[in-house]
Amino acid sequence: MQNLSLILVPVLAAQKAAGDGLIKPLGHHELLLVLVQLSLLLLVARGLGELMRRINLPPVVGELLAGVLLGPSLFGLLLPDLQAHIFPKSQEQSNLLSVISWLGVLFLLIVTGLETDLKLILRKGKTALLISLGGIIVPFITGFGLGWLLPDSFLADPEKRLVFSLFIATAMSISAVPVIAKVLMDLNLIRRDIGQVTLAAGMTDDTIGWILLSVVSGLASSGKFDLGTIFHSVSAAILFLAIAFTIGRTIVDQILRWVDDYVGGIAASMSVVLILALSAAALTHGLGLEAALGAFVMGILAGQSRRFSNEAGHMLEVFTAAFLAPIFFASAGLKVNLLALLVPQTLIFGLIVLAVACVGKFTGAYLGSRAGGLSHWEGLAMGSGMNARGAMEIVVATIGLSLGVLNPQMYSIIVMVAIVTSLMAPPLLRWTLSKVVMGEEEARRLEQEEQDSRSFIKQIHRILIPTSGGPNIQLAAQLVGYMAHQNSIEVTSLYALSDKQPQSKARRMEATQVKDTAAEQALAAVTEEMQLPADTTLQTKTESGRNKAEVILNEANKNYDLIVLGASEQIRPQKALFNLLVDRVVQEAPCATMVVKSHLPQPKDEICKIPQQQLKKILVPTVGTEYSKNAVEMASTIAAQTGALVMIVNVINLPQVEYILYEQRSLAPVKEIAHDMLEQQAAIGRNLGADVKTYILQGTSPEREILKFAKTQEVDLIILGSNIRMVTGRVFFGHRVDAILSKAHCPVAVITAP
């Protein structure tokens, strides 16, 4: 106790002496106010947003109006004391809301980046650049002229008209990418060519605009042109973008890959993207650029990585749309005081400024669009989107006010322009885009994207292939190799070990050497059989655990999309379909599985390389279920690579007389249904690049007819789609699948959903 006193007394004395330097916690009243502000802003923003949705307008319109209604224009007019109490004119209190509002900007741009198709933007890069240049140059010239002609009463300092004119020109040139992105999302246009070009042009526009702002701000602070500031801003932007889209892309992908491998899960994937995006935003802000640029670019890089979880992206989008984005848009509207604009002179010149802003942006974007090869209506749509200024112009106005370039009167006018142009964008975009005729190429791309989003095979990006080296898994590896040539995938080959070791040290060492050799041979056999494309990522692993099934399942839980297994090479136990290990993995797998039975002989005590199987005919029995569709997609993907014919069959038979109506004692209606079902699934196969034929078989025993057809037609591979049925701990797909697995003369693959 005495020693403790000797330590504590000096510490307490030092704290008392430095009491004034302690950081005080957030006050009770300040915390109460910010919570009330957030709840009120969210309530009104989401409420008006839903109202706008009901009347066929994007919710962002209501979210922007929410702030206007809660500001001095309405709430402050009706209940001035209450409005002033909830939204006091306190810098510290305003800063608390501003931080949350800025998080809304950054999150919205991260989500926008995740949705951005960089390949499409690069294809449209010239057009986007021309639109951006037009959207900067024309508004800048018209804005500068406006600033030069406005009366002195609108200037904070009439002696600094040059700086004032440059500031107005910059404000006229800015576009609000968050508003544009939200409008495009609300209208479901973000994947359209025009949506992606608008985003690309808007982001280029904003980057140039923020560089201009940093230059003009430096001029306002120093009173003279600073070439060093100009050079710094331009070079920093070019350097950041160059590094981000070269080595930055690889670094982000490797980080996401490591997190996915060693941590896993949606939460980890979301957290790492937020960390990277906020760090990039801090970096660009520190470089004197806009923080939003870093967040947007990091969103693009994360969206390009195959290891970023789609579920994490969806959760991030939902959280942003439900909370942060409405707060951001509503808080932007709080700064508008429509009453200050009712003064006749202010109103007249405010309308003039609004008209110049709209005409300059529309004209510039339209001319750039036409120069870039877009149509008349596409040019008007680009002008409609780029004209939205949003909170970005409010930020510009705030900076101008703080630097003494703008007076309160001009500040209110610029904020009004920002809100009005943002409210104009959704209906104008909807109207102009309704006139845009979608080209065949774009229509095909959107249709393909829609099909891919529902496709089983297109959602497979990571494959786990546990191996013991036998012919079954070698054939499975050949099938994986065919898939890899058609779709971009990552493959992990795993050799699983059990921790159970012999008791003596000598026997343990001998067993370890044997296992190491077996693992090396098994992994090598599978790797050779896959013959993967050069750009395919392949990992080989040897992992151990309490038992092999547990090792495989632990690895499978790291966000794999498909586990490919070989059936037992030995005589299977009576209580297992394949063997105890494969049955357990299929039953407990967190993702889809494919089990391959090759029906090839297995030499004893050695791994014998099988010849490359020649696939000329692939048979897929179907009953029209989702499981059957998955099998058709797998067969068609393999056939597109090998040139095999996909044969889709459906077996029909006339029900017993007592179970049918008298007018249906014919196979004609049954055949018609079978024909429609087969054609529907054949279209899926042809869309994947396969040559497909359909067959309707008739018989009382579907499995017997399928096996007879397979033998007669000399089929090389049968692919079955099925669901798992739990029967006394055994994998059971149904008697038909079991019969085909055991009686087929050729290899069989069974695909199951998780």
CSV table of C-alpha atoms in Angstrom, one decimal, residues 144-573:
chain,number,residue,atom,x,y,z
A,144,PHE,CA,-16.5,34.6,-64.6
A,145,GLY,CA,-18.4,37.0,-66.8
A,146,LEU,CA,-21.3,37.0,-64.4
A,147,GLY,CA,-19.0,37.7,-61.4
A,148,TRP,CA,-17.4,40.6,-63.3
A,149,LEU,CA,-20.8,42.2,-64.0
A,150,LEU,CA,-22.6,41.8,-60.7
A,151,PRO,CA,-23.2,44.9,-58.6
A,152,ASP,CA,-20.8,45.8,-55.9
A,153,SER,CA,-23.5,45.1,-53.2
A,154,PHE,CA,-23.0,41.4,-53.9
A,155,LEU,CA,-19.3,41.5,-53.2
A,156,ALA,CA,-17.7,41.3,-49.7
A,157,ASP,CA,-14.9,43.5,-51.0
A,158,PRO,CA,-15.4,45.4,-54.3
A,159,GLU,CA,-11.6,45.8,-54.5
A,160,LYS,CA,-11.2,42.0,-55.0
A,161,ARG,CA,-13.6,41.6,-58.0
A,162,LEU,CA,-11.0,39.4,-59.8
A,163,VAL,CA,-10.9,36.9,-56.9
A,164,PHE,CA,-14.7,37.1,-56.6
A,165,SER,CA,-15.3,36.4,-60.3
A,166,LEU,CA,-12.9,33.4,-60.2
A,167,PHE,CA,-14.8,32.1,-57.1
A,168,ILE,CA,-18.2,32.4,-58.9
A,169,ALA,CA,-16.7,30.8,-62.0
A,170,THR,CA,-15.4,27.8,-59.9
A,171,ALA,CA,-18.8,27.5,-58.1
A,172,MET,CA,-20.6,27.4,-61.5
A,173,SER,CA,-18.2,24.6,-62.7
A,174,ILE,CA,-18.7,22.2,-59.8
A,175,SER,CA,-20.9,19.1,-60.2
A,176,ALA,CA,-22.2,17.1,-57.2
A,177,VAL,CA,-21.2,13.5,-57.8
A,178,PRO,CA,-23.0,12.3,-54.6
A,179,VAL,CA,-26.3,13.8,-55.8
A,180,ILE,CA,-25.7,12.5,-59.4
A,181,ALA,CA,-24.9,9.0,-58.0
A,182,LYS,CA,-27.9,9.0,-55.7
A,183,VAL,CA,-30.3,10.1,-58.5
A,184,LEU,CA,-28.8,7.4,-60.9
A,185,MET,CA,-29.3,4.8,-58.2
A,186,ASP,CA,-32.8,5.9,-57.4
A,187,LEU,CA,-33.7,5.8,-61.1
A,188,ASN,CA,-32.0,2.4,-61.5
A,189,LEU,CA,-29.7,4.0,-64.2
A,190,ILE,CA,-26.3,3.5,-62.7
A,191,ARG,CA,-25.5,0.5,-64.8
A,192,ARG,CA,-26.7,2.1,-68.1
A,193,ASP,CA,-24.0,3.5,-70.4
A,194,ILE,CA,-25.2,7.0,-69.9
A,195,GLY,CA,-25.1,6.5,-66.1
A,196,GLN,CA,-21.5,5.3,-66.1
A,197,VAL,CA,-20.4,8.1,-68.5
A,198,THR,CA,-22.2,10.7,-66.3
A,199,LEU,CA,-20.3,9.4,-63.3
A,200,ALA,CA,-17.0,9.4,-65.1
A,201,ALA,CA,-17.5,12.9,-66.4
A,202,GLY,CA,-18.8,14.1,-63.1
A,203,MET,CA,-15.8,12.7,-61.2
A,204,THR,CA,-13.4,14.2,-63.7
A,205,ASP,CA,-15.4,17.5,-63.5
A,206,ASP,CA,-15.2,17.5,-59.8
A,207,THR,CA,-11.5,16.7,-59.7
A,208,ILE,CA,-10.7,19.6,-62.0
A,209,GLY,CA,-13.1,21.7,-60.0
A,210,TRP,CA,-11.5,21.0,-56.7
A,211,ILE,CA,-8.1,21.8,-58.1
A,212,LEU,CA,-9.5,25.1,-59.4
A,213,LEU,CA,-11.0,25.7,-55.9
A,214,SER,CA,-7.6,25.1,-54.2
A,215,VAL,CA,-6.0,27.5,-56.6
A,216,VAL,CA,-8.7,30.2,-56.2
A,217,SER,CA,-8.7,29.7,-52.4
A,218,GLY,CA,-4.9,30.2,-52.3
A,219,LEU,CA,-5.3,33.3,-54.4
A,220,ALA,CA,-8.0,34.7,-52.0
A,221,SER,CA,-5.7,34.0,-49.0
A,222,SER,CA,-2.5,35.5,-50.6
A,223,GLY,CA,-4.1,38.1,-52.9
A,224,LYS,CA,-1.9,36.9,-55.8
A,225,PHE,CA,-1.5,34.0,-58.2
A,226,ASP,CA,0.6,31.2,-56.7
A,227,LEU,CA,2.1,28.9,-59.4
A,228,GLY,CA,3.4,26.6,-56.7
A,229,THR,CA,-0.1,26.0,-55.5
A,230,ILE,CA,-1.3,25.3,-59.0
A,231,PHE,CA,1.5,22.8,-59.7
A,232,HIS,CA,1.0,21.1,-56.3
A,233,SER,CA,-2.7,20.5,-56.9
A,234,VAL,CA,-2.4,19.2,-60.4
A,235,SER,CA,0.6,17.0,-59.8
A,236,ALA,CA,-0.9,15.6,-56.6
A,237,ALA,CA,-4.1,14.6,-58.4
A,238,ILE,CA,-2.3,13.0,-61.3
A,239,LEU,CA,0.2,11.1,-59.0
A,240,PHE,CA,-2.6,9.8,-56.7
A,241,LEU,CA,-4.7,8.5,-59.6
A,242,ALA,CA,-1.7,7.0,-61.4
A,243,ILE,CA,-0.6,5.1,-58.2
A,244,ALA,CA,-4.1,4.1,-57.3
A,245,PHE,CA,-4.9,2.4,-60.6
A,246,THR,CA,-1.5,0.7,-61.0
A,247,ILE,CA,0.1,-0.7,-57.9
A,248,GLY,CA,-2.8,0.4,-55.7
A,249,ARG,CA,-5.1,-2.0,-57.4
A,250,THR,CA,-2.8,-4.9,-56.7
A,251,ILE,CA,-2.3,-3.9,-53.1
A,252,VAL,CA,-6.0,-3.5,-52.4
A,253,ASP,CA,-6.7,-6.9,-54.0
A,254,GLN,CA,-3.9,-8.6,-52.0
A,255,ILE,CA,-5.2,-7.0,-48.7
A,256,LEU,CA,-8.8,-8.2,-49.4
A,257,ARG,CA,-7.4,-11.7,-50.4
A,258,TRP,CA,-5.5,-11.9,-47.1
A,259,VAL,CA,-8.4,-10.9,-45.0
A,260,ASP,CA,-10.7,-13.3,-46.8
A,261,ASP,CA,-8.2,-16.2,-46.3
A,262,TYR,CA,-7.3,-15.6,-42.7
A,263,VAL,CA,-10.3,-13.8,-41.2
A,264,GLY,CA,-13.2,-14.3,-43.5
A,265,GLY,CA,-16.8,-13.1,-43.2
A,266,ILE,CA,-18.9,-10.2,-44.4
A,267,ALA,CA,-18.0,-8.0,-41.4
A,268,ALA,CA,-14.3,-8.4,-42.1
A,269,SER,CA,-14.7,-7.6,-45.8
A,270,MET,CA,-16.8,-4.5,-45.1
A,271,SER,CA,-14.4,-3.3,-42.3
A,272,VAL,CA,-11.3,-3.5,-44.5
A,273,VAL,CA,-12.9,-1.6,-47.3
A,274,LEU,CA,-14.0,1.2,-45.0
A,275,ILE,CA,-10.5,1.4,-43.5
A,276,LEU,CA,-8.9,1.6,-46.9
A,277,ALA,CA,-11.5,4.1,-48.2
A,278,LEU,CA,-11.3,6.4,-45.1
A,279,SER,CA,-7.5,6.2,-45.3
A,280,ALA,CA,-7.5,7.1,-49.0
A,281,ALA,CA,-9.9,10.0,-48.2
A,282,ALA,CA,-7.5,11.2,-45.5
A,283,LEU,CA,-4.6,11.0,-48.0
A,284,THR,CA,-6.3,13.0,-50.7
A,285,HIS,CA,-7.5,15.5,-48.2
A,286,GLY,CA,-3.9,15.8,-46.9
A,287,LEU,CA,-2.6,16.3,-50.4
A,288,GLY,CA,-4.9,19.3,-50.8
A,289,LEU,CA,-7.4,17.5,-52.9
A,290,GLU,CA,-11.0,16.6,-52.1
A,291,ALA,CA,-11.5,13.7,-49.6
A,292,ALA,CA,-14.3,12.4,-51.7
A,293,LEU,CA,-11.9,11.6,-54.5
A,294,GLY,CA,-10.0,9.1,-52.3
A,295,ALA,CA,-13.2,7.4,-51.1
A,296,PHE,CA,-14.5,7.1,-54.6
A,297,VAL,CA,-11.3,5.6,-56.1
A,298,MET,CA,-11.0,3.1,-53.2
A,299,GLY,CA,-14.6,2.0,-53.8
A,300,ILE,CA,-13.7,1.4,-57.5
A,301,LEU,CA,-10.6,-0.7,-56.6
A,302,ALA,CA,-12.5,-2.8,-54.0
A,303,GLY,CA,-15.3,-3.4,-56.4
A,304,GLN,CA,-12.8,-4.8,-58.9
A,305,SER,CA,-11.5,-7.4,-56.5
A,306,ARG,CA,-13.0,-10.8,-56.8
A,307,ARG,CA,-12.5,-11.3,-53.0
A,308,PHE,CA,-14.7,-8.4,-52.0
A,309,SER,CA,-18.0,-9.9,-50.7
A,310,ASN,CA,-21.1,-8.9,-52.7
A,311,GLU,CA,-23.1,-9.3,-49.5
A,312,ALA,CA,-20.8,-6.8,-47.8
A,313,GLY,CA,-21.3,-4.3,-50.6
A,314,HIS,CA,-25.1,-4.7,-50.4
A,315,MET,CA,-25.0,-4.2,-46.6
A,316,LEU,CA,-22.9,-1.1,-47.0
A,317,GLU,CA,-25.3,0.2,-49.7
A,318,VAL,CA,-28.4,-0.4,-47.4
A,319,PHE,CA,-26.8,1.3,-44.4
A,320,THR,CA,-25.8,4.3,-46.5
A,321,ALA,CA,-29.2,4.7,-48.1
A,322,ALA,CA,-31.1,4.2,-44.8
A,323,PHE,CA,-29.0,6.5,-42.6
A,324,LEU,CA,-25.9,8.4,-43.7
A,325,ALA,CA,-27.1,9.6,-47.2
A,326,PRO,CA,-30.4,11.1,-45.9
A,327,ILE,CA,-28.6,12.9,-43.1
A,328,PHE,CA,-26.1,14.3,-45.6
A,329,PHE,CA,-28.7,15.6,-48.0
A,330,ALA,CA,-31.0,16.9,-45.3
A,331,SER,CA,-28.2,18.8,-43.5
A,332,ALA,CA,-27.2,20.4,-46.8
A,333,GLY,CA,-30.7,21.9,-47.0
A,334,LEU,CA,-30.5,23.3,-43.5
A,335,LYS,CA,-28.2,26.1,-44.8
A,336,VAL,CA,-30.9,27.5,-47.1
A,337,ASN,CA,-32.8,30.6,-46.0
A,338,LEU,CA,-35.4,31.2,-48.7
A,339,LEU,CA,-36.6,34.3,-46.8
A,340,ALA,CA,-33.3,36.1,-47.5
A,341,LEU,CA,-34.0,35.6,-51.2
A,342,LEU,CA,-37.3,37.4,-51.1
A,343,VAL,CA,-35.7,40.8,-51.2
A,344,PRO,CA,-36.5,42.0,-54.7
A,345,GLN,CA,-32.9,42.8,-55.8
A,346,THR,CA,-31.6,39.6,-54.3
A,347,LEU,CA,-34.4,37.6,-55.9
A,348,ILE,CA,-33.8,39.1,-59.4
A,349,PHE,CA,-30.0,38.6,-59.4
A,350,GLY,CA,-30.5,35.2,-57.8
A,351,LEU,CA,-32.6,34.1,-60.7
A,352,ILE,CA,-30.0,35.5,-63.1
A,353,VAL,CA,-27.3,33.5,-61.3
A,354,LEU,CA,-29.4,30.4,-61.5
A,355,ALA,CA,-30.1,30.9,-65.2
A,356,VAL,CA,-26.4,31.5,-66.0
A,357,ALA,CA,-25.5,28.4,-64.0
A,358,CYS,CA,-28.0,26.2,-65.7
A,359,VAL,CA,-27.3,27.5,-69.2
A,360,GLY,CA,-23.5,27.3,-68.8
A,361,LYS,CA,-23.6,23.7,-67.5
A,362,PHE,CA,-26.2,22.5,-70.0
A,363,THR,CA,-24.4,24.1,-72.9
A,364,GLY,CA,-21.0,22.8,-71.9
A,365,ALA,CA,-22.1,19.3,-71.2
A,366,TYR,CA,-24.2,19.2,-74.4
A,367,LEU,CA,-21.4,20.4,-76.6
A,368,GLY,CA,-19.0,17.9,-75.0
A,369,SER,CA,-21.5,15.1,-75.4
A,370,ARG,CA,-22.0,15.9,-79.1
A,371,ALA,CA,-18.3,16.1,-79.7
A,372,GLY,CA,-18.0,12.7,-78.0
A,373,GLY,CA,-20.4,11.1,-80.4
A,374,LEU,CA,-23.6,11.1,-78.1
A,375,SER,CA,-27.0,11.7,-79.5
A,376,HIS,CA,-29.1,14.9,-79.0
A,377,TRP,CA,-31.2,13.4,-76.1
A,378,GLU,CA,-28.1,11.8,-74.5
A,379,GLY,CA,-26.4,15.3,-74.6
A,380,LEU,CA,-29.5,16.8,-72.9
A,381,ALA,CA,-29.4,13.9,-70.3
A,382,MET,CA,-25.7,14.6,-69.6
A,383,GLY,CA,-26.6,18.3,-69.1
A,384,SER,CA,-29.4,17.3,-66.7
A,385,GLY,CA,-27.1,15.2,-64.6
A,386,MET,CA,-24.1,17.4,-64.6
A,387,ASN,CA,-26.2,20.4,-63.7
A,388,ALA,CA,-26.8,19.1,-60.2
A,389,ARG,CA,-24.5,21.0,-57.8
A,390,GLY,CA,-25.7,19.7,-54.4
A,391,ALA,CA,-23.8,20.0,-51.2
A,392,MET,CA,-20.5,20.3,-53.1
A,393,GLU,CA,-21.4,23.8,-54.2
A,394,ILE,CA,-22.5,24.5,-50.7
A,395,VAL,CA,-19.0,23.6,-49.5
A,396,VAL,CA,-17.6,26.0,-52.1
A,397,ALA,CA,-19.9,28.7,-50.9
A,398,THR,CA,-19.0,28.1,-47.3
A,399,ILE,CA,-15.3,28.3,-48.1
A,400,GLY,CA,-15.9,31.6,-50.0
A,401,LEU,CA,-17.8,33.0,-47.0
A,402,SER,CA,-15.1,32.0,-44.6
A,403,LEU,CA,-12.4,33.6,-46.8
A,404,GLY,CA,-14.3,36.9,-47.0
A,405,VAL,CA,-14.8,36.5,-50.8
A,406,LEU,CA,-18.6,36.1,-50.5
A,407,ASN,CA,-21.1,38.1,-48.4
A,408,PRO,CA,-24.2,36.5,-46.8
A,409,GLN,CA,-26.4,37.7,-49.7
A,410,MET,CA,-24.3,36.0,-52.4
A,411,TYR,CA,-23.8,33.0,-50.1
A,412,SER,CA,-27.6,32.5,-49.9
A,413,ILE,CA,-27.9,32.8,-53.7
A,414,ILE,CA,-25.2,30.1,-54.4
A,415,VAL,CA,-26.8,27.8,-51.8
A,416,MET,CA,-30.1,28.3,-53.5
A,417,VAL,CA,-28.6,27.4,-56.9
A,418,ALA,CA,-27.1,24.3,-55.4
A,419,ILE,CA,-30.5,23.1,-54.0
A,420,VAL,CA,-32.6,24.1,-57.1
A,421,THR,CA,-30.2,22.5,-59.6
A,422,SER,CA,-30.2,19.3,-57.5
A,423,LEU,CA,-34.0,19.2,-57.4
A,424,MET,CA,-34.1,19.8,-61.2
A,425,ALA,CA,-31.9,16.9,-62.0
A,426,PRO,CA,-34.2,13.9,-61.2
A,427,PRO,CA,-37.2,14.9,-63.3
A,428,LEU,CA,-35.0,16.2,-66.1
A,429,LEU,CA,-33.0,13.0,-66.2
A,430,ARG,CA,-36.1,10.9,-66.2
A,431,TRP,CA,-37.6,12.9,-69.0
A,432,THR,CA,-34.5,13.1,-71.2
A,433,LEU,CA,-33.5,9.4,-70.7
A,434,SER,CA,-37.0,8.3,-71.6
A,435,LYS,CA,-36.2,9.8,-75.1
A,436,VAL,CA,-32.9,8.0,-75.4
A,437,VAL,CA,-33.0,4.9,-77.6
A,438,MET,CA,-31.0,2.1,-76.1
A,439,GLY,CA,-28.5,0.7,-78.5
A,440,GLU,CA,-28.3,-3.0,-79.3
A,441,GLU,CA,-24.9,-3.3,-77.7
A,442,GLU,CA,-26.0,-1.7,-74.5
A,443,ALA,CA,-29.3,-3.7,-74.4
A,444,ARG,CA,-27.3,-6.9,-74.8
A,445,ARG,CA,-24.9,-5.9,-72.1
A,446,LEU,CA,-27.7,-5.1,-69.6
A,447,GLU,CA,-29.6,-8.3,-70.5
A,448,GLN,CA,-26.4,-10.3,-70.0
A,449,GLU,CA,-25.8,-8.6,-66.7
A,450,GLU,CA,-29.3,-9.4,-65.6
A,451,GLN,CA,-28.9,-13.1,-66.7
A,452,ASP,CA,-25.5,-13.3,-65.0
A,453,SER,CA,-27.0,-11.9,-61.7
A,454,ARG,CA,-29.4,-14.9,-61.7
A,455,SER,CA,-26.9,-17.4,-63.1
A,456,PHE,CA,-25.4,-20.2,-60.9
A,457,ILE,CA,-22.2,-20.6,-62.9
A,458,LYS,CA,-21.5,-16.8,-63.1
A,459,GLN,CA,-21.6,-16.5,-59.4
A,460,ILE,CA,-18.8,-19.0,-59.0
A,461,HIS,CA,-15.6,-17.1,-58.4
A,462,ARG,CA,-13.7,-19.3,-55.9
A,463,ILE,CA,-13.5,-23.1,-56.1
A,464,LEU,CA,-12.1,-25.4,-53.5
A,465,ILE,CA,-10.9,-28.8,-54.7
A,466,PRO,CA,-9.8,-31.2,-51.9
A,467,THR,CA,-7.7,-34.0,-53.3
A,468,SER,CA,-6.5,-37.4,-52.5
A,469,GLY,CA,-5.1,-37.9,-56.1
A,470,GLY,CA,-7.4,-40.6,-57.4
A,471,PRO,CA,-9.0,-40.8,-60.8
A,472,ASN,CA,-12.3,-39.3,-59.6
A,473,ILE,CA,-10.7,-36.1,-58.4
A,474,GLN,CA,-8.4,-36.0,-61.4
A,475,LEU,CA,-11.4,-36.0,-63.7
A,476,ALA,CA,-13.1,-33.4,-61.5
A,477,ALA,CA,-9.9,-31.3,-61.9
A,478,GLN,CA,-10.2,-31.6,-65.7
A,479,LEU,CA,-13.8,-30.2,-65.4
A,480,VAL,CA,-12.6,-27.3,-63.2
A,481,GLY,CA,-10.0,-26.5,-65.9
A,482,TYR,CA,-12.7,-26.3,-68.6
A,483,MET,CA,-14.7,-23.9,-66.3
A,484,ALA,CA,-11.6,-21.7,-65.7
A,485,HIS,CA,-11.2,-21.1,-69.4
A,486,GLN,CA,-14.8,-19.8,-69.7
A,487,ASN,CA,-15.1,-17.8,-66.4
A,488,SER,CA,-12.6,-15.9,-64.3
A,489,ILE,CA,-12.1,-18.0,-61.1
A,490,GLU,CA,-9.7,-18.7,-58.3
A,491,VAL,CA,-8.9,-22.3,-57.4
A,492,THR,CA,-7.5,-23.7,-54.2
A,493,SER,CA,-6.3,-27.3,-54.1
A,494,LEU,CA,-6.3,-28.7,-50.6
A,495,TYR,CA,-4.7,-31.9,-49.2
A,496,ALA,CA,-6.4,-32.6,-45.8
A,497,LEU,CA,-4.6,-34.4,-43.0
A,498,SER,CA,-5.8,-35.9,-39.8
A,499,ASP,CA,-3.8,-35.1,-36.6
A,500,LYS,CA,-4.0,-38.7,-35.4
A,501,GLN,CA,-0.4,-39.8,-35.3
A,502,PRO,CA,1.3,-43.1,-34.3
A,503,GLN,CA,2.6,-43.3,-30.7
A,504,SER,CA,6.4,-43.7,-31.1
A,505,LYS,CA,8.6,-40.9,-32.3
A,506,ALA,CA,10.1,-43.0,-35.1
A,507,ARG,CA,6.7,-44.0,-36.4
A,508,ARG,CA,5.6,-40.3,-36.2
A,509,MET,CA,8.5,-39.2,-38.3
A,510,GLU,CA,8.0,-42.0,-40.8
A,511,ALA,CA,4.3,-41.2,-41.1
A,512,THR,CA,5.0,-37.5,-41.6
A,513,GLN,CA,7.4,-38.2,-44.5
A,514,VAL,CA,4.8,-40.6,-46.1
A,515,LYS,CA,2.1,-37.9,-45.7
A,516,ASP,CA,4.3,-35.2,-47.1
A,517,THR,CA,5.1,-37.3,-50.2
A,518,ALA,CA,1.4,-38.3,-50.6
A,519,ALA,CA,0.3,-34.6,-50.3
A,520,GLU,CA,2.9,-33.5,-52.9
A,521,GLN,CA,1.8,-36.2,-55.3
A,522,ALA,CA,-1.9,-35.6,-54.9
A,523,LEU,CA,-1.6,-31.8,-55.3
A,524,ALA,CA,0.6,-32.2,-58.3
A,525,ALA,CA,-1.8,-34.7,-60.0
A,526,VAL,CA,-4.7,-32.3,-59.6
A,527,THR,CA,-2.7,-29.3,-60.7
A,528,GLU,CA,-1.5,-31.0,-63.9
A,529,GLU,CA,-5.0,-32.2,-64.8
A,530,MET,CA,-6.6,-28.7,-64.5
A,531,GLN,CA,-4.4,-27.1,-67.1
A,532,LEU,CA,-5.5,-23.6,-65.9
A,533,PRO,CA,-5.2,-20.5,-68.0
A,534,ALA,CA,-2.1,-18.4,-67.2
A,535,ASP,CA,-4.1,-15.6,-65.5
A,536,THR,CA,-5.9,-18.0,-63.1
A,537,THR,CA,-4.9,-17.8,-59.5
A,538,LEU,CA,-4.1,-21.2,-58.1
A,539,GLN,CA,-3.3,-22.0,-54.4
A,540,THR,CA,-2.2,-25.3,-53.1
A,541,LYS,CA,-2.5,-26.1,-49.3
A,542,THR,CA,-1.8,-28.9,-46.9
A,543,GLU,CA,-3.9,-28.5,-43.7
A,544,SER,CA,-4.4,-30.7,-40.8
A,545,GLY,CA,-7.1,-31.1,-38.1
A,546,ARG,CA,-9.0,-33.5,-36.0
A,547,ASN,CA,-10.3,-35.2,-39.1
A,548,LYS,CA,-10.2,-34.6,-42.9
A,549,ALA,CA,-13.9,-33.6,-43.2
A,550,GLU,CA,-13.4,-30.9,-40.6
A,551,VAL,CA,-10.3,-29.6,-42.3
A,552,ILE,CA,-12.2,-29.3,-45.6
A,553,LEU,CA,-15.2,-27.6,-44.0
A,554,ASN,CA,-13.1,-25.1,-42.1
A,555,GLU,CA,-11.4,-24.1,-45.4
A,556,ALA,CA,-14.8,-24.0,-47.2
A,557,ASN,CA,-16.1,-21.5,-44.7
A,558,LYS,CA,-13.7,-18.9,-46.2
A,559,ASN,CA,-16.1,-17.6,-48.8
A,560,TYR,CA,-15.8,-20.3,-51.4
A,561,ASP,CA,-18.6,-20.6,-54.0
A,562,LEU,CA,-18.1,-24.3,-55.0
A,563,ILE,CA,-16.5,-27.4,-53.5
A,564,VAL,CA,-15.5,-30.0,-56.1
A,565,LEU,CA,-15.0,-33.5,-54.7
A,566,GLY,CA,-14.1,-36.9,-56.0
A,567,ALA,CA,-16.3,-39.8,-55.0
A,568,SER,CA,-14.8,-42.7,-53.0
A,569,GLU,CA,-12.2,-44.7,-54.9
A,570,GLN,CA,-12.7,-47.7,-52.5
A,571,ILE,CA,-15.8,-49.7,-51.7
A,572,ARG,CA,-18.1,-47.4,-49.9
A,573,PRO,CA,-19.8,-48.2,-46.6
